Short mmCIF file of C-alpha atoms in Angstrom, two decimals:
data_model
loop_
_atom_site.label_atom_id
_atom_site.label_comp_id
_atom_site.label_asym_id
_atom_site.label_seq_id
_atom_site.Cartn_x
_atom_site.Cartn_y
_atom_site.Cartn_z
CA MET O 1 -28.04 -176.71 -184.22
CA LYS O 2 -27.78 -179.31 -186.96
CA LYS O 3 -27.89 -182.95 -185.96
CA SER O 4 -24.77 -183.58 -188.01
CA GLN O 5 -22.64 -181.37 -185.78
CA SER O 6 -20.16 -183.23 -183.66
CA ALA O 7 -20.55 -183.66 -179.94
CA GLU O 8 -17.45 -181.49 -179.53
CA SER O 9 -19.14 -178.47 -181.09
CA ALA O 10 -22.22 -179.03 -178.94
CA ARG O 11 -20.33 -179.01 -175.65
CA ARG O 12 -21.67 -176.77 -172.95
CA VAL O 13 -19.65 -174.14 -171.15
CA VAL O 14 -19.52 -173.46 -167.44
CA LEU O 15 -18.47 -170.41 -165.47
CA ASP O 16 -15.22 -171.15 -163.68
CA ALA O 17 -15.72 -168.58 -160.90
CA ALA O 18 -17.74 -168.53 -157.71
CA THR O 19 -17.78 -164.84 -156.76
CA ALA O 20 -17.23 -161.32 -158.04
CA ALA O 21 -13.76 -161.47 -156.46
CA ASP O 22 -12.94 -164.43 -158.73
CA LEU O 23 -14.12 -162.55 -161.82
CA MET O 24 -12.80 -159.07 -161.13
CA ALA O 25 -9.73 -157.25 -162.32
CA PRO O 26 -8.32 -155.98 -159.00
CA ASN O 27 -6.94 -152.52 -158.24
CA PRO O 28 -8.47 -150.70 -161.20
CA VAL O 29 -6.99 -147.42 -162.32
CA SER O 30 -9.38 -144.54 -161.84
CA VAL O 31 -9.80 -140.81 -162.25
CA ALA O 32 -10.31 -138.45 -159.30
CA ALA O 33 -13.62 -136.58 -159.35
CA GLY O 34 -11.74 -133.33 -158.71
CA ALA O 35 -9.29 -133.79 -161.59
CA SER O 36 -9.59 -131.41 -164.51
CA VAL O 37 -11.09 -132.72 -167.71
CA GLN O 38 -7.77 -131.88 -169.38
CA GLU O 39 -5.92 -134.15 -166.91
CA ALA O 40 -8.48 -136.91 -167.43
CA VAL O 41 -8.14 -136.70 -171.22
CA ALA O 42 -4.36 -137.00 -170.94
CA PHE O 43 -4.80 -139.96 -168.58
CA LEU O 44 -7.23 -141.79 -170.88
CA ALA O 45 -5.04 -141.11 -173.92
CA ASP O 46 -1.86 -142.29 -172.15
CA LYS O 47 -3.51 -145.49 -170.94
CA GLY O 48 -5.40 -146.12 -174.18
CA PHE O 49 -8.68 -146.36 -172.25
CA SER O 50 -12.08 -145.35 -173.56
CA ALA O 51 -13.47 -144.91 -170.03
CA ALA O 52 -12.48 -145.06 -166.37
CA PRO O 53 -14.16 -145.18 -162.96
CA VAL O 54 -14.36 -141.84 -161.16
CA ILE O 55 -13.65 -141.92 -157.42
CA ASP O 56 -14.05 -139.44 -154.58
CA GLU O 57 -11.36 -138.50 -152.05
CA ALA O 58 -12.08 -141.65 -150.01
CA GLY O 59 -11.70 -143.97 -153.02
CA ARG O 60 -15.42 -144.64 -153.40
CA PRO O 61 -16.78 -144.79 -156.96
CA VAL O 62 -19.04 -141.86 -157.85
CA GLY O 63 -19.38 -142.31 -161.60
CA VAL O 64 -17.76 -143.14 -164.91
CA LEU O 65 -15.92 -140.86 -167.33
CA SER O 66 -16.03 -141.97 -170.96
CA GLN O 67 -14.83 -140.55 -174.24
CA SER O 68 -18.48 -139.86 -175.00
CA ASP O 69 -18.76 -137.65 -171.90
CA ILE O 70 -15.70 -135.71 -173.04
CA VAL O 71 -16.93 -135.29 -176.62
CA VAL O 72 -20.35 -134.10 -175.44
CA HIS O 73 -18.74 -131.64 -173.01
CA ASP O 74 -16.34 -130.33 -175.63
CA ARG O 75 -19.08 -129.92 -178.17
CA GLU O 76 -21.51 -128.23 -175.77
CA SER O 77 -19.04 -125.98 -173.99
CA GLY O 78 -19.84 -122.96 -176.16
CA PRO O 79 -16.90 -121.71 -178.17
CA CYS O 80 -14.94 -124.65 -179.40
CA VAL O 81 -12.55 -125.48 -176.60
CA SER O 82 -10.57 -127.95 -178.66
CA GLY O 83 -10.37 -125.97 -181.89
CA HIS O 84 -11.56 -129.07 -183.73
CA ARG O 85 -15.26 -128.37 -184.20
CA GLU O 86 -15.02 -129.76 -187.74
CA TYR O 87 -14.04 -133.10 -186.23
CA TYR O 88 -17.53 -133.48 -184.77
CA GLU O 89 -19.17 -132.70 -188.08
CA ARG O 90 -17.57 -135.72 -189.76
CA SER O 91 -19.70 -138.81 -190.22
CA ASP O 92 -16.83 -141.08 -189.15
CA LEU O 93 -16.47 -140.54 -185.41
CA SER O 94 -13.34 -142.61 -184.95
CA PRO O 95 -10.93 -140.24 -183.23
CA PRO O 96 -7.60 -139.45 -184.84
CA LYS O 97 -4.79 -140.06 -182.35
CA ILE O 98 -3.92 -136.36 -182.08
CA ILE O 99 -7.42 -135.13 -181.29
CA TRP O 100 -7.43 -136.22 -177.63
CA ARG O 101 -4.35 -134.15 -176.87
CA ASP O 102 -6.12 -131.02 -178.09
CA VAL O 103 -9.63 -131.66 -176.81
CA VAL O 104 -10.49 -129.50 -173.79
CA ASN O 105 -7.10 -127.79 -173.92
CA GLY O 106 -7.07 -125.30 -171.05
CA ASP O 107 -10.57 -126.24 -169.85
CA PRO O 108 -10.86 -125.80 -166.04
CA THR O 109 -13.96 -128.04 -165.82
CA GLN O 110 -13.68 -130.89 -163.32
CA VAL O 111 -14.41 -134.52 -164.08
CA ARG O 112 -17.31 -134.57 -161.57
CA ASP O 113 -19.08 -131.97 -163.73
CA ILE O 114 -19.16 -134.07 -166.91
CA MET O 115 -19.00 -137.71 -165.75
CA THR O 116 -21.94 -140.07 -165.87
CA PRO O 117 -22.90 -140.13 -162.16
CA ILE O 118 -24.27 -143.66 -162.12
CA VAL O 119 -22.56 -146.46 -160.23
CA PHE O 120 -23.54 -150.10 -160.55
CA SER O 121 -21.62 -152.13 -158.01
CA VAL O 122 -21.42 -155.48 -156.29
CA ALA O 123 -19.56 -156.78 -153.25
CA PRO O 124 -16.54 -159.09 -153.68
CA GLU O 125 -18.54 -162.00 -152.20
CA THR O 126 -21.46 -161.59 -154.61
CA PRO O 127 -22.04 -164.92 -156.38
CA ALA O 128 -20.71 -164.90 -159.95
CA TYR O 129 -24.11 -165.72 -161.44
CA LYS O 130 -25.58 -162.67 -159.63
CA VAL O 131 -22.86 -160.48 -161.17
CA ILE O 132 -23.98 -161.61 -164.62
CA GLU O 133 -27.64 -161.05 -163.71
CA GLU O 134 -26.79 -157.49 -162.59
CA MET O 135 -24.95 -156.76 -165.84
CA LEU O 136 -27.93 -157.99 -167.83
CA ALA O 137 -30.50 -156.18 -165.69
CA HIS O 138 -28.69 -152.84 -165.98
CA LYS O 139 -27.59 -153.43 -169.59
CA VAL O 140 -23.97 -152.57 -168.76
CA HIS O 141 -20.65 -154.06 -169.78
CA ARG O 142 -18.89 -153.31 -166.51
CA LEU O 143 -19.65 -153.40 -162.78
CA PHE O 144 -17.61 -151.93 -159.95
CA VAL O 145 -16.63 -154.19 -157.08
CA VAL O 146 -16.62 -152.31 -153.78
CA GLY O 147 -15.47 -153.43 -150.36
CA SER O 148 -17.59 -153.16 -147.20
CA ASP O 149 -16.23 -149.63 -146.74
CA GLY O 150 -17.50 -148.62 -150.19
CA VAL O 151 -13.99 -148.31 -151.65
CA LEU O 152 -13.43 -149.50 -155.21
CA VAL O 153 -11.44 -152.75 -155.17
CA GLY O 154 -12.04 -154.05 -158.69
CA THR O 155 -14.12 -154.10 -161.83
CA VAL O 156 -15.87 -156.93 -163.65
CA SER O 157 -16.30 -156.54 -167.39
CA THR O 158 -18.03 -158.76 -169.90
CA VAL O 159 -14.56 -159.76 -171.09
CA ASP O 160 -13.66 -160.82 -167.53
CA VAL O 161 -16.75 -163.05 -167.49
CA LEU O 162 -15.87 -164.54 -170.89
CA ARG O 163 -12.34 -165.29 -169.67
CA HIS O 164 -13.84 -167.52 -166.97
CA LEU O 165 -15.94 -169.66 -169.30
CA ARG O 166 -14.62 -173.19 -169.72
CA PRO O 167 -15.88 -176.18 -171.68
CA GLU O 168 -17.90 -178.47 -169.47
CA GLU O 169 -15.93 -181.62 -168.82
CA PRO O 170 -17.72 -184.86 -169.61
CA ALA O 171 -18.49 -186.91 -166.52
CA LYS O 172 -15.77 -189.41 -165.74
CA ASP O 173 -16.77 -192.89 -166.74
CA ALA O 174 -19.88 -191.49 -168.44
CA HIS O 175 -19.85 -194.52 -170.71
CA ARG O 176 -20.18 -196.69 -167.60
CA ALA O 177 -23.02 -194.76 -166.01
CA VAL O 178 -25.71 -197.13 -164.86
CA ASN O 179 -29.23 -196.31 -163.80
CA THR O 180 -29.50 -198.44 -160.68
CA GLU O 181 -33.30 -198.41 -160.85
CA THR O 182 -33.59 -199.95 -164.29
CA ALA O 183 -30.31 -201.73 -164.92
CA PRO O 184 -30.86 -205.42 -165.49
CA ARG O 185 -28.68 -207.82 -163.56
CA SER O 186 -27.58 -209.28 -166.87
CA LEU O 187 -25.47 -206.12 -167.40
CA GLY O 188 -23.51 -206.95 -164.31
CA TYR O 189 -25.26 -204.58 -161.92
CA GLU O 190 -25.60 -206.07 -158.49
CA PRO O 191 -27.46 -203.97 -155.90
CA TRP O 192 -25.24 -205.12 -153.04
#
């Protein structure tokens, strides 16, 4: 940082949240593990999501389904299920809007068979700084928040964390702060 930068640009930020419950987006939408891949693709396309938590019959998270999981499944499923094999040969992998409607058309495969079966989760009462440490340790952009019964109650994303950053407020009367150990009486400091 250059010395010429203003104090305003050098202000610190603080996390304005105490727990995972403060950070989380509650009641996340999810995909059932027993849903067909075709249903999941329609769901993701309708919602505009690139991924979603996968839950079991009891509402407990069992994995994540992402567009990448779907593309890998579609590509590796033998004969081209989607009819768009040439799509995968392109160097630009940004999906055209119509492709997701046709991918896995008629495929009976269930979400549980292609999802990423890894769940990183925290409890609602987990301190906010621990949530961030978990995200960094696992190198993930999202954590599930699960209740004591293991049921998914929310998600915390890196964007959720960023939304809770606030500029640190300067201490009130900072210009009047006096070190009582070294302040001379001539400055008006009286120890009594």
